[in-house]
Short mmCIF file of N, CA and C in Angstrom, two decimals:
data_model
loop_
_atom_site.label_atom_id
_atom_site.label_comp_id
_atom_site.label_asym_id
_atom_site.label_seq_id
_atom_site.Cartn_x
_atom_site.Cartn_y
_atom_site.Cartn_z
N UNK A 1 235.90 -28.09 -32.65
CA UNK A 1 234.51 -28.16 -32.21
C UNK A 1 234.19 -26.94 -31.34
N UNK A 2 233.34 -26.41 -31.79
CA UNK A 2 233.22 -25.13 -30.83
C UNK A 2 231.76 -25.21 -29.46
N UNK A 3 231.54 -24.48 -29.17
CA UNK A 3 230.66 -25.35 -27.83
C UNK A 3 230.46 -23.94 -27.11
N UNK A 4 228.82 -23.76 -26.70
CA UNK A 4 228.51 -22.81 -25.99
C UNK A 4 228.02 -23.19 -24.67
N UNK A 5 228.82 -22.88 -23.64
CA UNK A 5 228.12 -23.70 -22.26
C UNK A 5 227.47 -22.38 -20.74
N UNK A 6 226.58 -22.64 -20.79
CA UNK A 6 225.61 -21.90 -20.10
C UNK A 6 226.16 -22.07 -18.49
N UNK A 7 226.38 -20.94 -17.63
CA UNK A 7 226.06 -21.19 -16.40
C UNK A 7 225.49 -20.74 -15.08
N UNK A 8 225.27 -20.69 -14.07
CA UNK A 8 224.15 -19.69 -13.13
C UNK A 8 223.33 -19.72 -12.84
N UNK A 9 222.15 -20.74 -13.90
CA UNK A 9 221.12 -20.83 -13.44
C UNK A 9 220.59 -21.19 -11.93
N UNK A 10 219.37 -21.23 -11.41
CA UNK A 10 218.78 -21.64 -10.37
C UNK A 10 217.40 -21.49 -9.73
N UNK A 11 217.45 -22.00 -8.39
CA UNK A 11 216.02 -21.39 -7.72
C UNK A 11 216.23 -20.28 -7.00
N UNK A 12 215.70 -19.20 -7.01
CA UNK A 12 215.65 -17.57 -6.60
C UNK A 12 214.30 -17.39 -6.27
N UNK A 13 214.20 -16.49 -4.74
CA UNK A 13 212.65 -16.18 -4.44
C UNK A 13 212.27 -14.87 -5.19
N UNK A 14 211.33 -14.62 -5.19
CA UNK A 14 210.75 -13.82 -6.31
C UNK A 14 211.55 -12.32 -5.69
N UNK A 15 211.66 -11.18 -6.62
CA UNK A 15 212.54 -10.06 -6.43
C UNK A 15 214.23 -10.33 -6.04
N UNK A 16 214.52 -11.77 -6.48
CA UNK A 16 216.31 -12.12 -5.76
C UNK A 16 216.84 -11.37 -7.01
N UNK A 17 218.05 -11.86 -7.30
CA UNK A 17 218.62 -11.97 -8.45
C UNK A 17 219.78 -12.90 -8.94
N UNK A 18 220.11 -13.69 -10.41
CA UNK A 18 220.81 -14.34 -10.41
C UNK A 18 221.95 -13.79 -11.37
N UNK A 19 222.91 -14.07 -12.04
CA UNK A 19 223.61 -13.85 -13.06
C UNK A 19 223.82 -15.01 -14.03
N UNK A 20 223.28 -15.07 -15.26
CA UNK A 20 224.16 -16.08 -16.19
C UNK A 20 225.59 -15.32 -16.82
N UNK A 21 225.97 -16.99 -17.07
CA UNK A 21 227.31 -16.55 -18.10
C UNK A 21 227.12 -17.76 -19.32
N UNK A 22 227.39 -17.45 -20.47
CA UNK A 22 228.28 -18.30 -21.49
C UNK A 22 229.14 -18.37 -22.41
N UNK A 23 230.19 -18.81 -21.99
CA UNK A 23 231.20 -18.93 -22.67
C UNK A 23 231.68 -19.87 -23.83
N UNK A 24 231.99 -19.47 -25.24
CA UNK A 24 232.27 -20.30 -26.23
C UNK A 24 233.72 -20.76 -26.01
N UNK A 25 233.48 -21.76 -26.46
CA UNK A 25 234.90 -22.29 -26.44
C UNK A 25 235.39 -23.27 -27.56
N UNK A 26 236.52 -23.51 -27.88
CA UNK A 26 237.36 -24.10 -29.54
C UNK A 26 237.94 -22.91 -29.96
N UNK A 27 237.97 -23.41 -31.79
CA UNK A 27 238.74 -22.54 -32.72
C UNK A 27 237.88 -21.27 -32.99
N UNK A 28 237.89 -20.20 -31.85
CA UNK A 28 237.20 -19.24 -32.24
C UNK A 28 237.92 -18.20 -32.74
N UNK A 29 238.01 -17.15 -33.35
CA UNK A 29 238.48 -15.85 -34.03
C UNK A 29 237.98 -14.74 -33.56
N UNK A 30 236.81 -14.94 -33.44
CA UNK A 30 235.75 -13.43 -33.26
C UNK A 30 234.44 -13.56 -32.62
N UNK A 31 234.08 -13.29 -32.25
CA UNK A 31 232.17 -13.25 -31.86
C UNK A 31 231.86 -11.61 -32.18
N UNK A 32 230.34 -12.08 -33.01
CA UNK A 32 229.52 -11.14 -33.58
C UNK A 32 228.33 -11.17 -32.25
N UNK A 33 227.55 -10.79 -33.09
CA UNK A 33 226.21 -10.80 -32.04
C UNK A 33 225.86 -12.17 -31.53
N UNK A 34 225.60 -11.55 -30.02
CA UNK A 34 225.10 -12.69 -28.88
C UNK A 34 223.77 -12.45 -28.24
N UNK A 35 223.23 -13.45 -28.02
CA UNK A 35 221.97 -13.25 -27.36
C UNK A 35 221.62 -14.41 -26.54
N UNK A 36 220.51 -13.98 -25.88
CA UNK A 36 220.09 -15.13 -24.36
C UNK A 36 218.57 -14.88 -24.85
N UNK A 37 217.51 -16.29 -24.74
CA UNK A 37 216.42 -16.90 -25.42
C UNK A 37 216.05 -17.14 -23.93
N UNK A 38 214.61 -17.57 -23.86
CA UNK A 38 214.11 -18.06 -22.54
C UNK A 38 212.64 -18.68 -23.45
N UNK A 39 212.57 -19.95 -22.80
CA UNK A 39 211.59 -20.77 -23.20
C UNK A 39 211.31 -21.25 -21.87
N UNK A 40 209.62 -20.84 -21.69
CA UNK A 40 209.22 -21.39 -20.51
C UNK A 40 208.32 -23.18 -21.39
N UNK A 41 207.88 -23.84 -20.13
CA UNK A 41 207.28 -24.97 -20.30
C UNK A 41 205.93 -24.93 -21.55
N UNK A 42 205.28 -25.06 -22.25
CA UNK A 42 203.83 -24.70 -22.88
C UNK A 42 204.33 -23.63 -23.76
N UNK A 43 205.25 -22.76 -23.59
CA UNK A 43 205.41 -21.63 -24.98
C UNK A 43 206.20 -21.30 -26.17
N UNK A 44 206.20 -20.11 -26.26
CA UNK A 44 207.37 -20.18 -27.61
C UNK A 44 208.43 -20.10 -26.89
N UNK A 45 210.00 -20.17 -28.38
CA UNK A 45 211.07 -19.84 -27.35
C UNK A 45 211.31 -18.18 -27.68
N UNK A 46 211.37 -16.97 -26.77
CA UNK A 46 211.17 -15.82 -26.57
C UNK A 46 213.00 -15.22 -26.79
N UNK A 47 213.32 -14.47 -27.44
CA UNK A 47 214.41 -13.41 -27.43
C UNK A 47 214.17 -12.77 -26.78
N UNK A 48 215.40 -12.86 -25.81
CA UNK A 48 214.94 -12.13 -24.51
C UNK A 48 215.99 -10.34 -24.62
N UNK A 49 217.34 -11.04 -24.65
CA UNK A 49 218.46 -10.06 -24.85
C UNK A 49 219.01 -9.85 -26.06
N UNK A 50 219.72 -9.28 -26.67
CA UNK A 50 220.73 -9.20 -27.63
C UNK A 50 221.77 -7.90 -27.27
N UNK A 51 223.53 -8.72 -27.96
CA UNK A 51 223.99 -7.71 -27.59
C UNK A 51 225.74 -7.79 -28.93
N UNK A 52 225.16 -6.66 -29.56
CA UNK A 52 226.41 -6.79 -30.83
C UNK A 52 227.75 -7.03 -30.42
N UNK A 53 228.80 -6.80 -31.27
CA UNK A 53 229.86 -7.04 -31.52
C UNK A 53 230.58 -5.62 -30.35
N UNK A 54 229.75 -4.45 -31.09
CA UNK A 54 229.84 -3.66 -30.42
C UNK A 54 229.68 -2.72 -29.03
N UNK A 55 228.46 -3.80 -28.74
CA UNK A 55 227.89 -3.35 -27.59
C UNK A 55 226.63 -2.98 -27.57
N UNK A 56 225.90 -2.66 -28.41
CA UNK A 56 224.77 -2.06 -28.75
C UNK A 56 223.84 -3.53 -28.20
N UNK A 57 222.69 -3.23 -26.95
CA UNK A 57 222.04 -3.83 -26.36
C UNK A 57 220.20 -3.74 -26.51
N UNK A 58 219.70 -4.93 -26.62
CA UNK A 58 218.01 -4.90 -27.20
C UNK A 58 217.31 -5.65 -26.20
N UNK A 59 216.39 -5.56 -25.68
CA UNK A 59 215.76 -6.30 -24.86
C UNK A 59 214.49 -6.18 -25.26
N UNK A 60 213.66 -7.44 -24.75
CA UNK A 60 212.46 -7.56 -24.61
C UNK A 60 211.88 -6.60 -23.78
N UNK A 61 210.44 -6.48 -23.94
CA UNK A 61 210.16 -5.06 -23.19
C UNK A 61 209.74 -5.71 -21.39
N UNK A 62 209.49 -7.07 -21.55
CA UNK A 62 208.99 -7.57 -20.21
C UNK A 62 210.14 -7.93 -19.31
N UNK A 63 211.38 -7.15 -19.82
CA UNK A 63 212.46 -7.43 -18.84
C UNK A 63 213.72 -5.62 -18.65
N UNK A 64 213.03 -5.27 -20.09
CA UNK A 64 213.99 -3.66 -19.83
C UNK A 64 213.98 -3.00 -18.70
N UNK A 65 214.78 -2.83 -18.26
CA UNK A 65 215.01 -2.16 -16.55
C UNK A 65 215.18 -3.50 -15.37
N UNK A 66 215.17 -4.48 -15.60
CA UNK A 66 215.84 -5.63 -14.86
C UNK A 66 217.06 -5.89 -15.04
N UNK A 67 217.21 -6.51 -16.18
CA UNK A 67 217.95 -7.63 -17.17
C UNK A 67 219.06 -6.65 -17.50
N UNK A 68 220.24 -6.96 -17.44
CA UNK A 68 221.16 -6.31 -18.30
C UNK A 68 222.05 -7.31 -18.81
N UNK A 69 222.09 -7.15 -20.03
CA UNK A 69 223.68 -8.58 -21.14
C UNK A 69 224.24 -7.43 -21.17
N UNK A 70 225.46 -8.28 -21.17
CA UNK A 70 227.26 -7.33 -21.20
C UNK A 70 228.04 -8.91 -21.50
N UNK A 71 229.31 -8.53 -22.19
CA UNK A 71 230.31 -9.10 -22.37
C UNK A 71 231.62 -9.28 -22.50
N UNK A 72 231.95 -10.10 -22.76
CA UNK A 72 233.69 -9.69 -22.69
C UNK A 72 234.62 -10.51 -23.45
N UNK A 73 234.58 -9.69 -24.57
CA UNK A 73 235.05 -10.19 -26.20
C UNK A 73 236.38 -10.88 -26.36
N UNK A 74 237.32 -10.78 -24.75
CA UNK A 74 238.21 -11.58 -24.76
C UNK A 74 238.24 -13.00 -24.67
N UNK A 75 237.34 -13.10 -23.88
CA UNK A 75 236.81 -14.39 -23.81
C UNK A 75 235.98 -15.48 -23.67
N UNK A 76 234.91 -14.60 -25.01
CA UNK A 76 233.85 -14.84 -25.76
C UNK A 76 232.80 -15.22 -25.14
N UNK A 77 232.60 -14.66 -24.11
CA UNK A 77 231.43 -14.97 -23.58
C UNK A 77 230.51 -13.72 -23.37
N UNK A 78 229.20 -14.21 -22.78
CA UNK A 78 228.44 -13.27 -22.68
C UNK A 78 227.61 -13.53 -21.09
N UNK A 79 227.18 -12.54 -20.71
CA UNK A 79 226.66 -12.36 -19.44
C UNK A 79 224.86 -12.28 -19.72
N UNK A 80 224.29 -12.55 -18.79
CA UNK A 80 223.18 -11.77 -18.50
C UNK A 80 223.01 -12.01 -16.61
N UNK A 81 222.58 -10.25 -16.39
CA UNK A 81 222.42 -9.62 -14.72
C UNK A 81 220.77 -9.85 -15.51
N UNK A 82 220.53 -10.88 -13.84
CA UNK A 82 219.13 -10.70 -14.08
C UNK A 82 218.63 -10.13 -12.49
N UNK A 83 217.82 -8.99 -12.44
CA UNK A 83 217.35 -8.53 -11.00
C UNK A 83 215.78 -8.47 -10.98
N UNK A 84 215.57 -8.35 -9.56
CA UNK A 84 214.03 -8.32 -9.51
C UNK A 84 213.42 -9.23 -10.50
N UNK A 85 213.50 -10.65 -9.97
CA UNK A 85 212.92 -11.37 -10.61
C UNK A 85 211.84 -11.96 -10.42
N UNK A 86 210.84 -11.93 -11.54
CA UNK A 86 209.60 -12.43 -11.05
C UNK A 86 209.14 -13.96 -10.98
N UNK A 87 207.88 -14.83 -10.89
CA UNK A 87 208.06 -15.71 -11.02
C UNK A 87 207.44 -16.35 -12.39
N UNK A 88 207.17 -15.09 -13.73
CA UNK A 88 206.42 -15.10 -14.98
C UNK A 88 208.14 -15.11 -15.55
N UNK A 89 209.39 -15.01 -14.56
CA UNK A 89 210.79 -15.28 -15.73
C UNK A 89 211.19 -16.84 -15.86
N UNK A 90 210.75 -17.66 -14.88
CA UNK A 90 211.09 -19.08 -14.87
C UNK A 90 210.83 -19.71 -16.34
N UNK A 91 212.28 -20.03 -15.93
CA UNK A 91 212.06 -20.96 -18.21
C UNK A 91 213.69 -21.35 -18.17
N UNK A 92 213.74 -21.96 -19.24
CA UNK A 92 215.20 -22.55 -19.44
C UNK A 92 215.88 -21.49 -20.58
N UNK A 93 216.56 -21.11 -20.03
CA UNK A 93 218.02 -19.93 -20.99
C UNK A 93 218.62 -20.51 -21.33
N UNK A 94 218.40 -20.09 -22.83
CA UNK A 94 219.55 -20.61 -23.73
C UNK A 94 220.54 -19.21 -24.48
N UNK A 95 221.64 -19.24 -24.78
CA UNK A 95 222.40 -18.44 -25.35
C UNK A 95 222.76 -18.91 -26.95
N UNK A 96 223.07 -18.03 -27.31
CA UNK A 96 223.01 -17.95 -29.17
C UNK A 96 224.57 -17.34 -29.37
N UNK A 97 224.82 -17.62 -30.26
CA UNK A 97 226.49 -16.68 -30.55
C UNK A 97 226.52 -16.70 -32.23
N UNK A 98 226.79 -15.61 -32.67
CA UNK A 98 227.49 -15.31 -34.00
C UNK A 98 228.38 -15.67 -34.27
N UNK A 99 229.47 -16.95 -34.23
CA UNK A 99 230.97 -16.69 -34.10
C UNK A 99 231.79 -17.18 -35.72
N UNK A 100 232.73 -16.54 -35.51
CA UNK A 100 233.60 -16.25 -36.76
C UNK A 100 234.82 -17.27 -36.01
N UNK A 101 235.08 -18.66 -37.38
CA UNK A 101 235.94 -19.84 -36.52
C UNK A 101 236.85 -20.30 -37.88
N UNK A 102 237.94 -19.96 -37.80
CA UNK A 102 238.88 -20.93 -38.69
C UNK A 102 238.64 -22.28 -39.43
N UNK A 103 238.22 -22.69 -40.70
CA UNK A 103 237.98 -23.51 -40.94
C UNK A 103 238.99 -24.25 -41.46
N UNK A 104 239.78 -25.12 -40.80
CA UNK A 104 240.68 -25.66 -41.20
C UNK A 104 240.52 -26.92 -42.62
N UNK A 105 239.86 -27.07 -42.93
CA UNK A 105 239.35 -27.85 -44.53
C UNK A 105 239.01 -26.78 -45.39
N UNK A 106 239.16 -25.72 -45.44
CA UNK A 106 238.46 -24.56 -46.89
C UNK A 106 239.98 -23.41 -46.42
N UNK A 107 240.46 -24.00 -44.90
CA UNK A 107 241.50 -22.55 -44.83
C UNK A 107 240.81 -20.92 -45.21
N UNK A 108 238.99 -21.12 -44.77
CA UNK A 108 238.91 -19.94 -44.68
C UNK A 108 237.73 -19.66 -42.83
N UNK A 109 237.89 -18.43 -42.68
CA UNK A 109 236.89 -18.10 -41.74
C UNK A 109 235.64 -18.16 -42.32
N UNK A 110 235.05 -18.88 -41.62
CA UNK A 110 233.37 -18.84 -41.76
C UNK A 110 232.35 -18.37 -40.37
N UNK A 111 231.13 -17.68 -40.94
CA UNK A 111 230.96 -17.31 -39.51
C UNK A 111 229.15 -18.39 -39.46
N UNK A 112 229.32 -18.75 -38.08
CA UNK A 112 228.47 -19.44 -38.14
C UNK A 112 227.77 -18.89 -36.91
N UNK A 113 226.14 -20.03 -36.95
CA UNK A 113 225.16 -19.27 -35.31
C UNK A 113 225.58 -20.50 -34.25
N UNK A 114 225.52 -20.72 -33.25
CA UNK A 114 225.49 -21.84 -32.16
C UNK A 114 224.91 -21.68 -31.37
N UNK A 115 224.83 -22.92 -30.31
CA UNK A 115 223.31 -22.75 -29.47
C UNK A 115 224.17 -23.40 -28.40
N UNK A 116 223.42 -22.88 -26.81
CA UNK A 116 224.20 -23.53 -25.58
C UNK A 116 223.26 -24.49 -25.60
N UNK A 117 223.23 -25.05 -24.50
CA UNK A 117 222.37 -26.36 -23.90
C UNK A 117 221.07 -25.70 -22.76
N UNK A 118 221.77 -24.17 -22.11
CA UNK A 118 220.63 -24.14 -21.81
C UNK A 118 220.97 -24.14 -20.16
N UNK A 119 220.11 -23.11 -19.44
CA UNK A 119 220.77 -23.35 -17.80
C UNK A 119 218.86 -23.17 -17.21
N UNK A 120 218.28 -24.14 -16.18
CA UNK A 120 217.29 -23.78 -16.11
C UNK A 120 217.57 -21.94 -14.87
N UNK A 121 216.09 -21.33 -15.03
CA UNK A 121 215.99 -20.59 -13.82
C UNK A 121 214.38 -20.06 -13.54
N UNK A 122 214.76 -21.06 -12.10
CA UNK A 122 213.41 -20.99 -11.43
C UNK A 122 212.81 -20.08 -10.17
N UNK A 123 212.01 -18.97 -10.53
CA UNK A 123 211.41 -17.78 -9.26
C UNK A 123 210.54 -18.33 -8.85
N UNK A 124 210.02 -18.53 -7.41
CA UNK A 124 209.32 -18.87 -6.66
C UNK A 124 208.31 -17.55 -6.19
N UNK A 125 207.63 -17.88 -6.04
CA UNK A 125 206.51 -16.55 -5.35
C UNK A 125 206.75 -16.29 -4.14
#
């Protein structure tokens, strides 16, 4: 069973900063591309970060020069540095993973998408 679990979230006054992390965990092999989503209350859910296999990093434009995702392929997780935060970032983060997992019934790798649960984070004015 593989499982993406979000953590870091919180309440931060406006310009603080917080850090998420999420880490996959089970029969993993590999992680491909990762990314962190933010869905506030009333909207869509927004791609916020993305960040390849390789490193190669994409952001939304209402966070480039804040926000930085980084990771660490040993142990499949992914980061996001969030700074200078406003109170238009409050929403619940969710993380996404590409991961490549041993399928023990086909005895082959398959790569599949997964979803965390989600960490809220709330800026105050």
């Amino acid at each position: 069973q593989v499982q993406l679990v979000e953590s870091g979230g919180g309440l931060v006054q406006a310009g603080g900063s917080l850090r998420l992390s999420c880490s996959a965990s089970g029969s993993i092999a590999s992680s491909n591309a990762m990314r962190w989503y933010r869905q506030a209350p009333g909207k869509q859910r927004e791609l916020v970060a993305t960040i390849t296999s390789s490193g190669t990093t994409n952001y939304v434009d209402s966070v480039k020069g804040r926000f930085t995702i980084s990771r660490d392929n040993a142990k499949n997780t992914v980061y996001l540095q969030m700074n200078s935060l406003k109170p238009e970032d409050t929403a619940s983060y969710v993380c996404n993973a590409d991961l490549n997992r041993f399928d023990r019934t086909t005895l082959r790798f398959r790569l599949d998408t997964y979803w965390g649960q989600g960490t809220q984070v709330t800026v105050s004015s």
